[in-house]
Tab-separated table of C-alpha atoms and ligand atoms in Angstrom:
chain	number	residue	atom	x	y	z
A	1	MET	CA	71.779	109.148	110.087
A	2	ALA	CA	69.675	106.080	110.930
A	3	LYS	CA	69.901	104.804	114.487
A	4	CYS	CA	71.653	101.492	114.973
A	5	ARG	CA	72.001	99.448	118.110
A	6	GLY	CA	75.351	98.412	119.392
A	7	ASN	CA	77.734	100.786	121.031
A	8	LYS	CA	79.543	97.785	122.345
A	9	LYS	CA	82.037	98.549	125.002
A	10	LYS	CA	81.464	95.210	126.742
A	11	GLY	CA	81.215	91.649	125.432
A	12	LYS	CA	81.938	90.357	121.961
A	13	ILE	CA	80.578	92.047	118.846
A	14	LYS	CA	77.937	89.753	117.329
A	15	VAL	CA	78.586	89.528	113.601
A	16	ALA	CA	76.180	88.198	110.959
A	17	ILE	CA	77.401	87.318	107.461
A	18	ASN	CA	74.803	87.773	104.712
A	19	GLY	CA	76.038	85.822	101.660
A	20	TYR	CA	78.356	82.907	102.430
A	21	GLY	CA	80.254	82.903	99.111
A	22	THR	CA	83.880	83.627	98.201
A	23	ILE	CA	84.259	86.655	100.476
A	24	GLY	CA	81.603	85.719	103.061
A	25	LYS	CA	83.130	82.381	104.046
A	26	ARG	CA	86.567	83.955	104.451
A	27	VAL	CA	85.261	86.862	106.524
A	28	ALA	CA	83.325	84.398	108.730
A	29	ASP	CA	86.469	82.367	109.398
A	30	ALA	CA	88.443	85.543	110.121
A	31	VAL	CA	85.798	86.847	112.561
A	32	LYS	CA	85.886	83.474	114.325
A	33	LEU	CA	89.606	83.986	114.996
A	34	GLN	CA	89.090	87.327	116.802
A	35	LYS	CA	88.744	87.494	120.594
A	36	ASP	CA	86.473	90.561	120.533
A	37	MET	CA	83.845	89.318	118.058
A	38	SER	CA	81.868	86.192	117.212
A	39	VAL	CA	79.828	84.889	114.268
A	40	VAL	CA	76.145	84.681	115.227
A	41	GLY	CA	75.143	83.209	111.893
A	42	VAL	CA	75.653	83.075	108.145
A	43	THR	CA	73.126	83.008	105.309
A	44	LYS	CA	72.856	80.951	102.151
A	45	THR	CA	70.414	81.315	99.278
A	46	LYS	CA	70.382	77.575	98.501
A	47	PRO	CA	71.144	74.277	100.243
A	48	ASP	CA	74.356	73.410	98.403
A	49	PHE	CA	77.782	72.108	99.486
A	50	GLU	CA	78.714	75.537	100.877
A	51	ALA	CA	75.630	75.467	103.122
A	52	LYS	CA	76.604	71.997	104.346
A	53	MET	CA	80.181	73.168	104.951
A	54	ALA	CA	78.973	76.170	106.957
A	55	VAL	CA	76.994	73.863	109.262
A	56	LYS	CA	79.943	71.459	109.504
A	57	LYS	CA	82.154	74.347	110.606
A	58	GLY	CA	79.682	75.134	113.376
A	59	TYR	CA	78.087	78.264	111.921
A	60	LYS	CA	74.376	78.750	112.499
A	61	LEU	CA	72.729	78.794	109.085
A	62	TYR	CA	69.880	81.123	108.029
A	63	ALA	CA	68.023	81.461	104.732
A	64	ALA	CA	69.060	84.638	102.856
A	65	ILE	CA	65.743	84.516	100.990
A	66	PRO	CA	62.895	83.845	103.466
A	67	GLU	CA	60.727	81.985	100.900
A	68	ARG	CA	63.424	79.328	100.530
A	69	VAL	CA	63.420	77.891	104.078
A	70	GLU	CA	61.578	74.823	102.810
A	71	LEU	CA	64.321	74.069	100.274
A	72	PHE	CA	66.831	73.690	103.096
A	73	GLU	CA	64.465	71.559	105.153
A	74	LYS	CA	63.843	69.271	102.165
A	75	ALA	CA	67.612	68.897	101.682
A	76	GLY	CA	67.907	67.883	105.327
A	77	ILE	CA	70.005	70.923	106.279
A	78	LYS	CA	69.347	72.399	109.715
A	79	ILE	CA	68.295	75.993	109.426
A	80	GLU	CA	67.813	78.450	112.292
A	81	GLY	CA	65.478	80.873	110.533
A	82	THR	CA	65.653	83.649	107.953
A	83	ILE	CA	67.911	86.681	107.482
A	84	ASP	CA	65.360	88.736	109.446
A	85	ASP	CA	65.736	86.404	112.450
A	86	LEU	CA	69.526	86.629	112.148
A	87	LEU	CA	69.517	90.427	112.043
A	88	GLU	CA	67.623	90.424	115.370
A	89	LYS	CA	70.587	88.650	116.976
A	90	ALA	CA	73.406	90.699	115.411
A	91	ASP	CA	75.215	93.923	116.308
A	92	ILE	CA	76.528	94.207	112.740
A	93	VAL	CA	75.958	92.472	109.406
A	94	ILE	CA	78.706	91.991	106.827
A	95	ASP	CA	76.954	92.003	103.467
A	96	CYS	CA	78.889	89.666	101.165
A	97	SER	CA	76.177	89.223	98.559
A	98	PRO	CA	77.012	89.680	94.856
A	99	GLY	CA	77.693	93.228	93.612
A	100	LYS	CA	74.668	95.586	93.637
A	101	ILE	CA	72.576	93.171	95.760
A	102	GLY	CA	74.014	94.725	98.926
A	103	ALA	CA	72.303	98.022	98.108
A	104	GLU	CA	68.986	96.137	97.833
A	105	ASN	CA	69.634	94.375	101.148
A	106	LYS	CA	70.361	97.666	102.921
A	107	GLU	CA	66.676	98.364	103.501
A	108	LYS	CA	66.476	95.265	105.743
A	109	TYR	CA	69.497	96.393	107.752
A	110	VAL	CA	68.115	99.893	108.291
A	111	LYS	CA	64.755	98.448	109.357
A	112	ALA	CA	66.444	96.070	111.793
A	113	GLY	CA	68.577	98.906	113.219
A	114	VAL	CA	71.799	97.012	112.654
A	115	LYS	CA	75.137	98.388	111.457
A	116	ALA	CA	76.312	97.088	108.069
A	117	ILE	CA	79.504	96.667	106.087
A	118	PHE	CA	79.216	96.432	102.290
A	119	GLN	CA	81.791	95.159	99.787
A	120	GLY	CA	83.506	96.701	96.781
A	121	GLY	CA	80.881	95.521	94.279
A	122	GLU	CA	78.558	98.201	95.654
A	123	LYS	CA	78.592	101.856	94.667
A	124	ALA	CA	80.317	104.169	97.153
A	125	ASN	CA	77.038	105.892	98.041
A	126	VAL	CA	75.638	102.703	99.629
A	127	ALA	CA	77.568	103.678	102.779
A	128	GLU	CA	78.496	106.744	104.804
A	129	THR	CA	82.149	106.178	104.017
A	130	SER	CA	84.477	103.832	102.108
A	131	PHE	CA	87.181	101.980	104.010
A	132	ASN	CA	90.795	100.988	103.842
A	133	ALA	CA	92.472	100.309	107.184
A	134	LEU	CA	95.787	101.999	106.400
A	135	SER	CA	94.502	105.080	104.602
A	136	CYS	CA	91.286	106.025	106.412
A	137	TYR	CA	90.480	103.880	109.474
A	138	ASP	CA	89.429	106.947	111.467
A	139	LYS	CA	86.758	107.974	108.961
A	140	ALA	CA	84.794	104.838	109.892
A	141	LEU	CA	84.856	105.529	113.645
A	142	GLY	CA	81.322	105.210	114.995
A	143	LYS	CA	79.749	104.931	111.533
A	144	ASN	CA	76.710	102.729	110.874
A	145	TYR	CA	77.259	101.956	107.171
A	146	VAL	CA	80.726	101.399	105.700
A	147	ARG	CA	81.908	100.009	102.347
A	148	VAL	CA	85.185	98.068	102.211
A	149	VAL	CA	86.640	98.931	98.799
A	150	SER	CA	87.314	96.213	96.197
A	151	CYS	CA	90.325	93.906	95.939
A	152	ASN	CA	92.045	96.038	93.282
A	153	THR	CA	91.348	99.274	95.129
A	154	THR	CA	92.605	97.787	98.416
A	155	GLY	CA	95.817	96.616	96.736
A	156	LEU	CA	96.416	99.979	95.069
A	157	THR	CA	95.562	101.998	98.159
A	158	ARG	CA	97.936	100.160	100.489
A	159	VAL	CA	101.075	100.824	98.430
A	160	LEU	CA	100.036	104.317	97.391
A	161	TYR	CA	99.288	105.279	101.000
A	162	LEU	CA	102.788	104.171	102.057
A	163	ILE	CA	104.451	106.064	99.201
A	164	LYS	CA	102.323	109.169	99.814
A	165	GLU	CA	103.011	109.221	103.559
A	166	ASN	CA	106.766	108.858	103.096
A	167	PHE	CA	107.603	110.639	99.853
A	168	GLY	CA	104.467	112.499	98.711
A	169	ILE	CA	102.718	111.832	95.377
A	170	LYS	CA	102.291	114.170	92.415
A	171	LYS	CA	100.635	111.685	90.058
A	172	VAL	CA	99.931	107.950	89.714
A	173	ARG	CA	99.393	105.905	86.561
A	174	ALA	CA	98.409	102.278	87.081
A	175	THR	CA	97.493	99.370	84.817
A	176	MET	CA	95.395	96.531	86.205
A	177	ILE	CA	95.624	93.102	84.575
A	178	ARG	CA	92.647	91.364	86.089
A	179	ARG	CA	91.863	87.680	86.522
A	180	VAL	CA	88.672	87.258	84.547
A	181	VAL	CA	86.705	85.244	87.153
A	182	ASP	CA	87.315	83.465	90.466
A	183	PRO	CA	88.472	79.814	90.310
A	184	LYS	CA	85.065	78.445	91.397
A	185	GLU	CA	83.091	80.023	88.539
A	186	ASP	CA	81.500	77.629	86.080
A	187	LYS	CA	78.863	79.916	84.605
A	188	LYS	CA	80.921	82.652	83.010
A	189	GLY	CA	83.890	80.631	81.732
A	190	LEU	CA	87.203	82.065	80.641
A	191	VAL	CA	87.503	84.577	77.842
A	192	ASN	CA	89.820	83.400	75.073
A	193	GLY	CA	91.353	86.813	74.596
A	194	ILE	CA	92.554	89.932	76.365
A	195	MET	CA	89.726	92.293	77.091
A	196	PRO	CA	90.315	96.012	77.654
A	197	ASN	CA	87.789	96.514	80.474
A	198	PRO	CA	86.672	99.220	80.134
A	199	ILE	CA	88.101	100.317	76.772
A	200	THR	CA	87.667	103.974	77.740
A	201	LEU	CA	89.792	105.724	80.377
A	202	PRO	CA	89.856	105.789	83.323
A	203	SER	CA	88.862	102.375	84.637
A	204	HIS	CA	86.740	102.676	87.804
A	205	HIS	CA	89.738	101.777	89.988
A	206	GLY	CA	91.296	105.249	90.023
A	207	PRO	CA	88.122	107.047	91.123
A	208	ASP	CA	87.537	104.229	93.628
A	209	VAL	CA	90.988	104.746	95.179
A	210	GLN	CA	90.031	108.403	95.570
A	211	THR	CA	87.181	107.369	97.913
A	212	VAL	CA	89.827	106.252	100.426
A	213	LEU	CA	92.994	108.192	99.498
A	214	ASP	CA	93.433	111.739	98.243
A	215	VAL	CA	95.711	111.202	95.259
A	216	ASP	CA	95.967	112.159	91.565
A	217	ILE	CA	95.551	108.805	89.762
A	218	THR	CA	94.627	107.496	86.314
A	219	THR	CA	94.001	103.769	85.796
A	220	VAL	CA	93.605	101.421	82.830
A	221	ALA	CA	92.361	97.814	83.168
A	222	PHE	CA	92.357	94.569	81.170
A	223	LYS	CA	90.783	91.172	81.844
A	224	VAL	CA	92.913	88.140	80.986
A	225	PRO	CA	92.170	84.388	80.890
A	226	SER	CA	93.388	83.560	84.411
A	227	THR	CA	91.626	82.917	87.721
A	228	LEU	CA	94.529	83.187	90.139
A	229	MET	CA	95.398	86.813	90.956
A	230	HIS	CA	95.298	90.370	89.634
A	231	ILE	CA	98.508	92.109	88.557
A	232	HIS	CA	99.074	95.850	88.982
A	233	SER	CA	101.791	97.738	87.120
A	234	ILE	CA	102.155	101.020	89.030
A	235	ASN	CA	104.031	104.199	88.133
A	236	VAL	CA	104.214	107.021	90.688
A	237	VAL	CA	105.636	110.520	90.288
A	238	PRO	CA	106.687	111.286	93.880
A	239	GLU	CA	107.111	114.725	95.425
A	240	LYS	CA	110.416	113.656	96.995
A	241	ILE	CA	112.502	111.160	94.987
A	242	PRO	CA	113.389	108.267	97.320
A	243	GLU	CA	116.472	106.076	97.342
A	244	ARG	CA	115.368	102.616	96.172
A	245	GLU	CA	116.506	101.059	99.475
A	246	ASP	CA	114.453	103.582	101.500
A	247	LEU	CA	111.376	102.794	99.435
A	248	LEU	CA	111.938	99.056	99.901
A	249	GLU	CA	112.291	99.592	103.648
A	250	VAL	CA	108.949	101.436	103.769
A	251	LEU	CA	107.278	98.536	101.939
A	252	ARG	CA	109.115	95.894	103.990
A	253	SER	CA	108.069	97.415	107.298
A	254	GLU	CA	104.318	97.185	106.515
A	255	PRO	CA	103.034	93.686	107.418
A	256	ARG	CA	100.285	93.863	104.769
A	257	ILE	CA	102.926	94.045	102.036
A	258	LEU	CA	104.954	90.938	101.100
A	259	LEU	CA	108.130	91.442	99.073
A	260	LEU	CA	108.789	88.490	96.766
A	261	LYS	CA	111.896	87.809	94.683
A	262	GLU	CA	112.230	86.264	91.243
A	263	ASN	CA	115.298	84.366	92.507
A	264	ASP	CA	113.090	82.492	94.974
A	265	GLY	CA	111.142	81.135	92.015
A	266	PHE	CA	108.321	83.683	92.068
A	267	THR	CA	108.227	84.062	88.308
A	268	SER	CA	104.436	84.341	87.927
A	269	THR	CA	101.127	84.388	89.799
A	270	ALA	CA	101.005	80.615	89.239
A	271	LYS	CA	104.184	80.201	91.287
A	272	ILE	CA	102.988	82.565	94.037
A	273	ILE	CA	99.795	80.542	94.415
A	274	GLU	CA	101.717	77.246	94.350
A	275	TRP	CA	103.768	78.547	97.305
A	276	ALA	CA	100.714	79.968	99.089
A	277	ARG	CA	99.032	76.555	98.935
A	278	GLU	CA	101.597	75.396	101.478
A	279	VAL	CA	101.433	78.360	103.825
A	280	ARG	CA	97.771	79.320	104.155
A	281	MET	CA	94.351	77.702	104.235
A	282	ARG	CA	92.730	78.019	100.761
A	283	TYR	CA	96.028	79.668	99.682
A	284	ASP	CA	94.616	82.938	101.005
A	285	LEU	CA	97.106	85.786	100.632
A	286	TYR	CA	95.889	88.784	102.612
A	287	GLU	CA	98.993	90.775	101.674
A	288	ASN	CA	99.948	92.727	98.521
A	289	CYS	CA	102.602	90.562	96.819
A	290	VAL	CA	105.113	93.108	95.499
A	291	TRP	CA	107.952	91.835	93.312
A	292	GLU	CA	111.035	93.297	94.993
A	293	ASP	CA	112.938	93.128	91.688
A	294	SER	CA	110.323	95.354	90.052
A	295	VAL	CA	110.693	98.206	92.553
A	296	SER	CA	112.651	100.816	90.590
A	297	ILE	CA	113.330	104.526	90.391
A	298	VAL	CA	113.735	105.666	86.771
A	299	ASP	CA	114.117	109.386	85.942
A	300	GLY	CA	112.733	110.270	89.366
A	301	GLU	CA	109.619	108.109	88.972
A	302	ILE	CA	108.732	105.003	91.000
A	303	TYR	CA	107.781	101.762	89.231
A	304	LEU	CA	106.573	98.547	90.828
A	305	THR	CA	104.573	95.434	89.970
A	306	GLN	CA	102.362	93.626	92.470
A	307	ALA	CA	100.032	90.631	92.527
A	308	ILE	CA	96.778	90.717	94.483
A	309	HIS	CA	94.900	87.617	95.655
A	310	GLN	CA	91.402	88.868	94.964
A	311	GLU	CA	89.610	86.294	97.123
A	312	ALA	CA	91.508	87.166	100.305
A	313	ILE	CA	92.899	90.687	100.334
A	314	VAL	CA	89.780	92.453	101.672
A	315	VAL	CA	89.316	90.011	104.575
A	316	PRO	CA	91.519	91.852	107.136
A	317	GLU	CA	89.949	95.153	106.051
A	318	ASN	CA	86.478	93.852	106.959
A	319	ILE	CA	87.708	92.904	110.440
A	320	ASP	CA	89.298	96.328	111.010
A	321	ALA	CA	86.153	98.041	109.734
A	322	ILE	CA	84.108	96.273	112.435
A	323	ARG	CA	86.419	97.567	115.185
A	324	ALA	CA	86.364	101.095	113.770
A	325	MET	CA	82.561	101.188	113.551
A	326	PHE	CA	82.256	100.229	117.234
A	327	GLU	CA	85.199	102.496	118.166
A	328	LEU	CA	86.831	99.551	119.918
A	329	LYS	CA	90.473	100.107	118.989
A	330	SER	CA	92.791	102.569	117.287
A	331	ARG	CA	93.956	101.830	113.739
A	332	GLU	CA	97.329	100.532	114.955
A	333	GLU	CA	95.787	98.322	117.670
A	334	SER	CA	93.136	96.880	115.367
A	335	MET	CA	95.514	96.168	112.486
A	336	LYS	CA	97.924	94.463	114.891
A	337	LEU	CA	95.185	92.232	116.343
A	338	THR	CA	93.898	91.367	112.869
A	339	ASN	CA	97.385	90.705	111.520
A	340	ASN	CA	98.301	88.438	114.431
A	341	SER	CA	95.107	86.429	114.158
A	342	LEU	CA	95.516	85.840	110.412
A	343	GLY	CA	99.271	85.275	110.424
A	344	ILE	CA	99.945	88.486	108.477
A	345	GLY	CA	103.562	89.579	108.799
A	346	LYS	CA	104.615	86.190	110.096
A	347	ILE	CA	105.486	84.388	106.860
A	348	LYS	CA	109.186	83.763	106.327
A	349	ILE	CA	110.187	82.827	102.784
B	1	LIG	P1	80.002	85.151	95.441
B	1	LIG	O1	79.102	85.024	94.294
B	1	LIG	O2	81.145	84.218	95.587
B	1	LIG	O3	79.168	85.079	96.796
B	1	LIG	C1	77.973	85.780	96.981
B	1	LIG	C2	77.057	84.962	97.864
B	1	LIG	O4	75.884	85.721	98.129
B	1	LIG	C3	76.628	83.652	97.209
B	1	LIG	O5	76.716	82.622	98.175
B	1	LIG	C4	75.171	83.935	96.801
B	1	LIG	O6	74.382	82.769	96.803
B	1	LIG	C5	74.737	84.882	97.909
B	1	LIG	N1	73.563	85.713	97.573
B	1	LIG	C6	72.954	85.881	96.374
B	1	LIG	N2	71.894	86.707	96.513
B	1	LIG	C7	71.844	87.066	97.815
B	1	LIG	C8	70.975	87.902	98.578
B	1	LIG	N3	69.929	88.521	98.014
B	1	LIG	N4	71.227	88.065	99.903
B	1	LIG	C9	72.259	87.446	100.489
B	1	LIG	N5	73.106	86.628	99.818
B	1	LIG	C10	72.913	86.453	98.502
B	1	LIG	O7	80.514	86.672	95.436
B	1	LIG	P2	81.840	87.239	96.069
B	1	LIG	O8	82.956	87.077	95.095
B	1	LIG	O9	82.002	86.708	97.450
B	1	LIG	O10	81.517	88.792	96.104
B	1	LIG	C11	80.787	89.379	97.160
B	1	LIG	C12	81.077	90.869	97.191
B	1	LIG	O11	82.468	91.049	97.450
B	1	LIG	C13	80.802	91.620	95.890
B	1	LIG	O12	80.422	92.945	96.207
B	1	LIG	C14	82.143	91.632	95.203
B	1	LIG	O13	82.282	92.681	94.272
B	1	LIG	C15	83.051	91.829	96.402
B	1	LIG	N6	84.419	91.369	96.211
B	1	LIG	C16	84.686	90.214	95.536
B	1	LIG	C17	85.995	89.836	95.352
B	1	LIG	C18	86.346	88.604	94.580
B	1	LIG	O14	87.367	88.624	93.900
B	1	LIG	N7	85.590	87.547	94.644
B	1	LIG	C19	87.033	90.602	95.883
B	1	LIG	C20	86.728	91.741	96.616
B	1	LIG	C21	85.404	92.129	96.762
């Protein structure tokens, strides 16, 4: 294992964010809210409105691509240096670059001797272990390179972990109906159709869940013309058949799960987002949104439908991964700190 600096028992963990896009900006804001860590800088590849916003928010800005420093200077945006300068100042870097670029960036992190967290767009072998706070916090203890699994995998893993811990799991079948792109995209556009993606079985989500939870799972996935959230239709064959109320209580008692009811007007992802616009900055929902009405036991099998806000759900996981890698807190302590700072478990409907 490569040597990394930073067995931080004292002082705040200095966090760098490489790639200030959809996930990067949210992780930066979440780090800023923690008492035991601080943002030492963020990177941008170009001097656009996001770069200006980062500076406005008080983040020190660095060029992700060293040859582009001049571009920022020409645009009149204050820049502190390049990614290499930033890595010198950091105890850990959160790579939030587009999928597959993180693996290319890793070389820089190893050279700089800095711990790194990668996102779900990377292959599992980019890191020593994959991460989900509920299912495998302890596997990341003291590690130098960790991958936080994707939005869909995080959403699946949370509910499956709870069911497995309480009732055991023989087999899972899950269908993912995926938003085709994030709301900000203007390059890829919406598909005018429903795209089996992939057409062959299984979709990558099942094997990805298995990097963080030992469970028998087969997944199928479709992309649909929406930008708001993913939907998961989940069917679990449990070892012990639960009473519906007991299952609901297990879900209700986990702060990272929100139970929503059709009677409250939550008839679609559009309505969930409309509500979230009033309760959270950028309508960020860090929780799995499980429709309470969908939670059913039929012929001894569990069924439920949940919505996942893809832009936000991995944010708390990144924060917990930082604490695990520096062995700062136990799973319970870290999740509690993260939840409190982000308002998870505090929303009353
Ligand atoms: P994004 O395109 O919104 O942001 C990526 C940022 O990285 C952009 O600002 C881009 O300019 C910058 N960048 C490009 N090349 C770079 C480089 N060489 N070095 C550093 N930065 C570079 O992407 P995103 O949606 O934030 O996704 C980031 C990662 O998070 C991916 O692995 C993705 O799979 C994963 N993820 C995305 C979502 C989602 O729904 N958006 C959810 C969970 C996980």
